[in-house]
Coordinates of N, CA and C in Angstrom, one line a residue:
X1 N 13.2 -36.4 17.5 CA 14.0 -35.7 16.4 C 13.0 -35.1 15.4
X2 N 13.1 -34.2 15.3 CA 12.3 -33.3 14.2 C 12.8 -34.0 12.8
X3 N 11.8 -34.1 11.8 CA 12.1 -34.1 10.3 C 12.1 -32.9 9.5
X4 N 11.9 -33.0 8.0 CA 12.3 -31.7 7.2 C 10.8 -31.1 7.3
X5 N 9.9 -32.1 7.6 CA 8.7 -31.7 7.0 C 8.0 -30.5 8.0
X6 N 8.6 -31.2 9.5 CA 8.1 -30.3 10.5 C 8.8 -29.2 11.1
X7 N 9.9 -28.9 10.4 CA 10.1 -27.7 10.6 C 10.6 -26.6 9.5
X8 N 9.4 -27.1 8.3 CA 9.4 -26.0 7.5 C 8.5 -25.0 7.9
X9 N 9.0 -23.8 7.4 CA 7.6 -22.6 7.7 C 7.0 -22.2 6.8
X10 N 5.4 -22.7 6.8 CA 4.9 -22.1 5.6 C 4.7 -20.9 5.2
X11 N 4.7 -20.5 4.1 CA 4.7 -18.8 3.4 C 3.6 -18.8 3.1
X12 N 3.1 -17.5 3.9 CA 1.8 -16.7 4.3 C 1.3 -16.3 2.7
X13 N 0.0 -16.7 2.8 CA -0.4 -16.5 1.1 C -0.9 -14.8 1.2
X14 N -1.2 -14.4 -0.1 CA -1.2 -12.6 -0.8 C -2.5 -12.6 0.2
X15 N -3.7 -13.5 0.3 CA -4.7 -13.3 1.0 C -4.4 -13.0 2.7
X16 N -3.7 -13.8 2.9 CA -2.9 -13.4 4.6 C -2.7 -12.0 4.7
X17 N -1.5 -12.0 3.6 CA -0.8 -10.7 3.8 C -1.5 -9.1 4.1
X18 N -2.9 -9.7 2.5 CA -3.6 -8.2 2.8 C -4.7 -8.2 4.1
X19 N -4.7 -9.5 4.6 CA -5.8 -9.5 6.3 C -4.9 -8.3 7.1
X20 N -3.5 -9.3 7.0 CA -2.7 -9.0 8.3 C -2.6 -7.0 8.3
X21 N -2.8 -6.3 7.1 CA -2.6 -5.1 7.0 C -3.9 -4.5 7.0
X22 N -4.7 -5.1 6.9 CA -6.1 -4.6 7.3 C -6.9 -4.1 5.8
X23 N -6.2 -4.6 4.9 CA -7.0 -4.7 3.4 C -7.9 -5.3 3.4
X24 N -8.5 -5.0 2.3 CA -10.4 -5.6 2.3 C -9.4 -7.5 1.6
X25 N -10.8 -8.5 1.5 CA -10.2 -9.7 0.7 C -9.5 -9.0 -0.7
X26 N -8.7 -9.9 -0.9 CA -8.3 -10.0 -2.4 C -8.3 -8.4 -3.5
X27 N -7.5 -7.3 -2.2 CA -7.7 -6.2 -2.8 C -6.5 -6.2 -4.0
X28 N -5.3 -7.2 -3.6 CA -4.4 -7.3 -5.0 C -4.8 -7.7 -6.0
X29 N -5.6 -8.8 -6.0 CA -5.5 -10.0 -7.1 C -6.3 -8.9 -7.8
X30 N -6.2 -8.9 -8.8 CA -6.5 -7.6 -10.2 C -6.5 -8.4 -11.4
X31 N -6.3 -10.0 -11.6 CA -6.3 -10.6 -12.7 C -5.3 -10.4 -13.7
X32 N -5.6 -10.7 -14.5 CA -4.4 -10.4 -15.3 C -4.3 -8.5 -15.5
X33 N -3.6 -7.7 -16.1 CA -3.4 -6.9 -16.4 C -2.8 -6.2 -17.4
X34 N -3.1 -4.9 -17.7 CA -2.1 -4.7 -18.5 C -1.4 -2.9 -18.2
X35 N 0.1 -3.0 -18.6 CA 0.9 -1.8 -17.6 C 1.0 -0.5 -19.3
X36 N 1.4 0.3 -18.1 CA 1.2 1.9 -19.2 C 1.8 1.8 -20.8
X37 N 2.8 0.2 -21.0 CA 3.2 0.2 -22.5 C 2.6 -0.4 -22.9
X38 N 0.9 -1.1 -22.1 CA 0.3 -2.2 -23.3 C 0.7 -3.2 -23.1
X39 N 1.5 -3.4 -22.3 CA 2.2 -5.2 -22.1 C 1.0 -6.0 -21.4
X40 N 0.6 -6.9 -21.3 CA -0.2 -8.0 -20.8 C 0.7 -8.4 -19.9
X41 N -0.1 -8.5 -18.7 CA 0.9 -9.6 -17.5 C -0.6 -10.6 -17.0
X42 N 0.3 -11.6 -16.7 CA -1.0 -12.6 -16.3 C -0.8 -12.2 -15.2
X43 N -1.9 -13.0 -14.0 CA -1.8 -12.9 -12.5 C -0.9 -13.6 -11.9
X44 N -0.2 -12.7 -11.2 CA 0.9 -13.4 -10.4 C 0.8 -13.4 -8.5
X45 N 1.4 -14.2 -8.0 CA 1.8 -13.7 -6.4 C 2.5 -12.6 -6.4
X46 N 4.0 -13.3 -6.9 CA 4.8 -12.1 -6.9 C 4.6 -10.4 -6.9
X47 N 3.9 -10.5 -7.9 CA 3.7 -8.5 -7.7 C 2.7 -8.9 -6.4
X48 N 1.8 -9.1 -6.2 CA 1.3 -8.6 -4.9 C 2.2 -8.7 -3.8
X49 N 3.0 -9.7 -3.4 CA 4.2 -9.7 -2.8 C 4.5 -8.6 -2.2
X50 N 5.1 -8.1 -3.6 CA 6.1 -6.9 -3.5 C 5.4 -5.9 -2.9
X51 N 3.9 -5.6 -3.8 CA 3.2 -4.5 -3.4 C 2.5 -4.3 -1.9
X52 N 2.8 -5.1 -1.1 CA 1.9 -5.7 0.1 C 3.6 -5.7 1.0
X53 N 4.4 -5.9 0.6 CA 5.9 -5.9 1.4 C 6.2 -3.7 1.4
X54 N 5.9 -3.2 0.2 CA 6.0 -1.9 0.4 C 4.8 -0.8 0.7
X55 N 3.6 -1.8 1.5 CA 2.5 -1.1 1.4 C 2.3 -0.6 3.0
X56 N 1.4 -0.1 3.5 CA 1.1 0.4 4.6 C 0.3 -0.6 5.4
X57 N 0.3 -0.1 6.6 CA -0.8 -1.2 7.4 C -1.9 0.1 8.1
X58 N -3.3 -0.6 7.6 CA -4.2 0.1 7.3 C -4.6 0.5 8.3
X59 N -4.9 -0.2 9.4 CA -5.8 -0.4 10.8 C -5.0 1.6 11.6
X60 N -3.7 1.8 11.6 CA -2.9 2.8 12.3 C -3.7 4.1 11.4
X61 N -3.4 3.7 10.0 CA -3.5 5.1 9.4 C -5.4 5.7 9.4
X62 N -6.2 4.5 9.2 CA -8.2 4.6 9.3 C -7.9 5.1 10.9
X63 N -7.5 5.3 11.6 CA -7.6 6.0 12.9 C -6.7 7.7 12.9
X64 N -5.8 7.7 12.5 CA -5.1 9.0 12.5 C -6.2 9.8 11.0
X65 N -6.3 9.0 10.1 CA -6.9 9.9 9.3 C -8.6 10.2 9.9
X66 N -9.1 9.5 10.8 CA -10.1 9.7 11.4 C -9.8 11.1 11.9
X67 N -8.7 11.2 12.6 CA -8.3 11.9 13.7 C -8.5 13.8 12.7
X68 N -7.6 12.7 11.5 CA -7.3 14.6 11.0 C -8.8 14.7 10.4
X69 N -9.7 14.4 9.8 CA -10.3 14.6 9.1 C -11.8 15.4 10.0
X70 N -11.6 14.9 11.2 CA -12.5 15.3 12.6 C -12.1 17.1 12.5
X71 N -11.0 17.5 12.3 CA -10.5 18.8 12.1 C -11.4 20.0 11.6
X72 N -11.8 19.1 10.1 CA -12.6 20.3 9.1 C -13.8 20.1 9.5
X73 N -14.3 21.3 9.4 CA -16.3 22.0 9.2 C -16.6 21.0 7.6
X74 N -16.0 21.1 6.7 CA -16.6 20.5 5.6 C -16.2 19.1 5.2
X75 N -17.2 18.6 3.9 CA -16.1 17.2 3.5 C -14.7 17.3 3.1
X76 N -14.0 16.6 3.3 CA -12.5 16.7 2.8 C -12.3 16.3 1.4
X77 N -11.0 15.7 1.0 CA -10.6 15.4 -0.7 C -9.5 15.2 -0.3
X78 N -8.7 14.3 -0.6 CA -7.1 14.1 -0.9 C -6.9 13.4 -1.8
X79 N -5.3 13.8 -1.7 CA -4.8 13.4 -2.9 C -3.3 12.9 -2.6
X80 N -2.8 11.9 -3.3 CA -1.3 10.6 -2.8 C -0.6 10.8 -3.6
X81 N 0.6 10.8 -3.5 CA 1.9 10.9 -4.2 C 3.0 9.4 -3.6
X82 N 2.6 8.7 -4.5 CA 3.9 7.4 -4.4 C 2.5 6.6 -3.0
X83 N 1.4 6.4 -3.7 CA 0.8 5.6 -2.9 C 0.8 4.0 -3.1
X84 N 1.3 3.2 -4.2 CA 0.9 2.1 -3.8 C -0.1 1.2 -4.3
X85 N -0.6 0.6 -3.2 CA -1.5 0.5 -3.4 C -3.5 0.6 -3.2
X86 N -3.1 2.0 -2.7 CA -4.2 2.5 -2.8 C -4.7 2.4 -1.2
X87 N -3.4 2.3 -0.4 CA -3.7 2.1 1.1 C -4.3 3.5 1.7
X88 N -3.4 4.9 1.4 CA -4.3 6.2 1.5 C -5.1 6.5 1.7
X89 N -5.7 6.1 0.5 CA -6.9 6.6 0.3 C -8.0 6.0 0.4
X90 N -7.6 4.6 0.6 CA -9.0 3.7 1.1 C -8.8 3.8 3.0
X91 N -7.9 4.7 3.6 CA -7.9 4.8 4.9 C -9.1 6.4 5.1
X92 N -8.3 7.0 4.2 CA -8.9 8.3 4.5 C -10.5 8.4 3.7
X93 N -10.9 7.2 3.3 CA -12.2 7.1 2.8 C -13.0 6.1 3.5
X94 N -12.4 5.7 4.7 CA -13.4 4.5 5.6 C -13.9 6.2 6.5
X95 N -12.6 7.6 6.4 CA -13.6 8.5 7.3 C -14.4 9.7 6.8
X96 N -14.4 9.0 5.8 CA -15.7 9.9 5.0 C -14.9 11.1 4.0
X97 N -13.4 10.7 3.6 CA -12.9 11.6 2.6 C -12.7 11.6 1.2
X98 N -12.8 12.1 0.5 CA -12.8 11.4 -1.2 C -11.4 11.4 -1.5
X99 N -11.2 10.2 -2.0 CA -10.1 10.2 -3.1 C -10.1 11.0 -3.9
X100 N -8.8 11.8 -4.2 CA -9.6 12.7 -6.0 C -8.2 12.2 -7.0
X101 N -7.4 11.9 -5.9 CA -6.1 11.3 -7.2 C -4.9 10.5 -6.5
X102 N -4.2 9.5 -7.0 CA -2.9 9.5 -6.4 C -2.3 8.7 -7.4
X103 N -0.9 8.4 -7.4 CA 0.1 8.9 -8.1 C 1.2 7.8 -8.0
X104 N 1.4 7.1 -9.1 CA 2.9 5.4 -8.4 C 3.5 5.6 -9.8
X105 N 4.6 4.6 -9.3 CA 5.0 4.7 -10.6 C 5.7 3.1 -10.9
X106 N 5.1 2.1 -9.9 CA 5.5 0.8 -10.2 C 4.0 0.4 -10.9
X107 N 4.3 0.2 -12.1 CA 3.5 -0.6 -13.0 C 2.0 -1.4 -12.4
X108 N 2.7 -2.6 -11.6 CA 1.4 -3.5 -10.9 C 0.5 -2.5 -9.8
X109 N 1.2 -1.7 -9.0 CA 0.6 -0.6 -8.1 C -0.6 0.4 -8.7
X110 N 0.0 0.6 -9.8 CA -0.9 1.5 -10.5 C -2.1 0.9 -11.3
X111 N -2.2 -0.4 -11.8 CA -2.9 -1.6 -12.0 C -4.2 -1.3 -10.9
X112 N -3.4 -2.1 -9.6 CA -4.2 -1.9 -8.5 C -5.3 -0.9 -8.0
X113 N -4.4 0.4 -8.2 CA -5.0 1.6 -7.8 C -6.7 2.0 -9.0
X114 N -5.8 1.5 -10.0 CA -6.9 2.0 -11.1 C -8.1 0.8 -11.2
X115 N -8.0 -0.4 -10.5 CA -9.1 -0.8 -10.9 C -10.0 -0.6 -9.3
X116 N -9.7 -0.2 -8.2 CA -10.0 -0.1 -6.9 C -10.6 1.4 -7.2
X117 N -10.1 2.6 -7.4 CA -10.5 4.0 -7.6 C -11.1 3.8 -8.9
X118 N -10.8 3.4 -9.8 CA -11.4 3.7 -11.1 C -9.9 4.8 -11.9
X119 N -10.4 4.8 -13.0 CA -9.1 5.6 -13.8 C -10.1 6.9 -14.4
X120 N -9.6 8.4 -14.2 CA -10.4 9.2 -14.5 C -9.7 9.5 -16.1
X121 N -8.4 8.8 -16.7 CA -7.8 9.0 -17.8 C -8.5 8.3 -19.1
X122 N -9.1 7.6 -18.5 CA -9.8 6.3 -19.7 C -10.8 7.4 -20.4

């Protein structure tokens, strides 16, 4: 007979989550932060959570963006609308394309993005 202990399932930590999608280590954890009103948020699981449950899996897209990027005579440039966390553009930049902007509008995402790309607003 099974007990409670052995057939709980344990929940996959933020570091799992961003392996299993093909993110570099600890591309969430961003430390504490702070969002576009100035609020301070400490570090949490939860937003990476969420951001890593609405995010892309990397490994599919670093191959198709290989694919398109194979296309042009010159270097490329793109730009994301409703990216995230910065899964775009770190696919389309393992094949040699620059980031030049992208664009969220959940608070911790944009956290993310800006300390991974840098913020050209500062």
């Amino acid at each position: 007979m099974m007990n409670d202990k052995e057939s709980t399932v344990r929940r996959l930590t933020p570091l799992e989550c961003e392996r299993l999608q093909g993110f570099p280590d600890g591309w969430t954890d961003i430390g504490d932060w702070i969002d576009s009103n100035g609020k301070r948020h400490k570090a949490a699981d939860s937003p990476r959570y969420k951001a890593l449950g609405n995010s892309i899996a990397l490994p599919y897209w670093k191959v198709l963006a290989r694919r398109i990027a194979a296309q042009y005579d010159r270097d490329i440039t793109m730009g994301s609308l409703f990216d995230g966390i910065g899964g775009f553009p770190l696919a389309f930049q393992h094949c040699g394309a620059t980031p030049v902007w992208s664009s969220e509008i959940e608070e911790f995402c944009i956290a993310v993005t800006k300390k991974r790309f840098g913020d050209d607003e500062e």
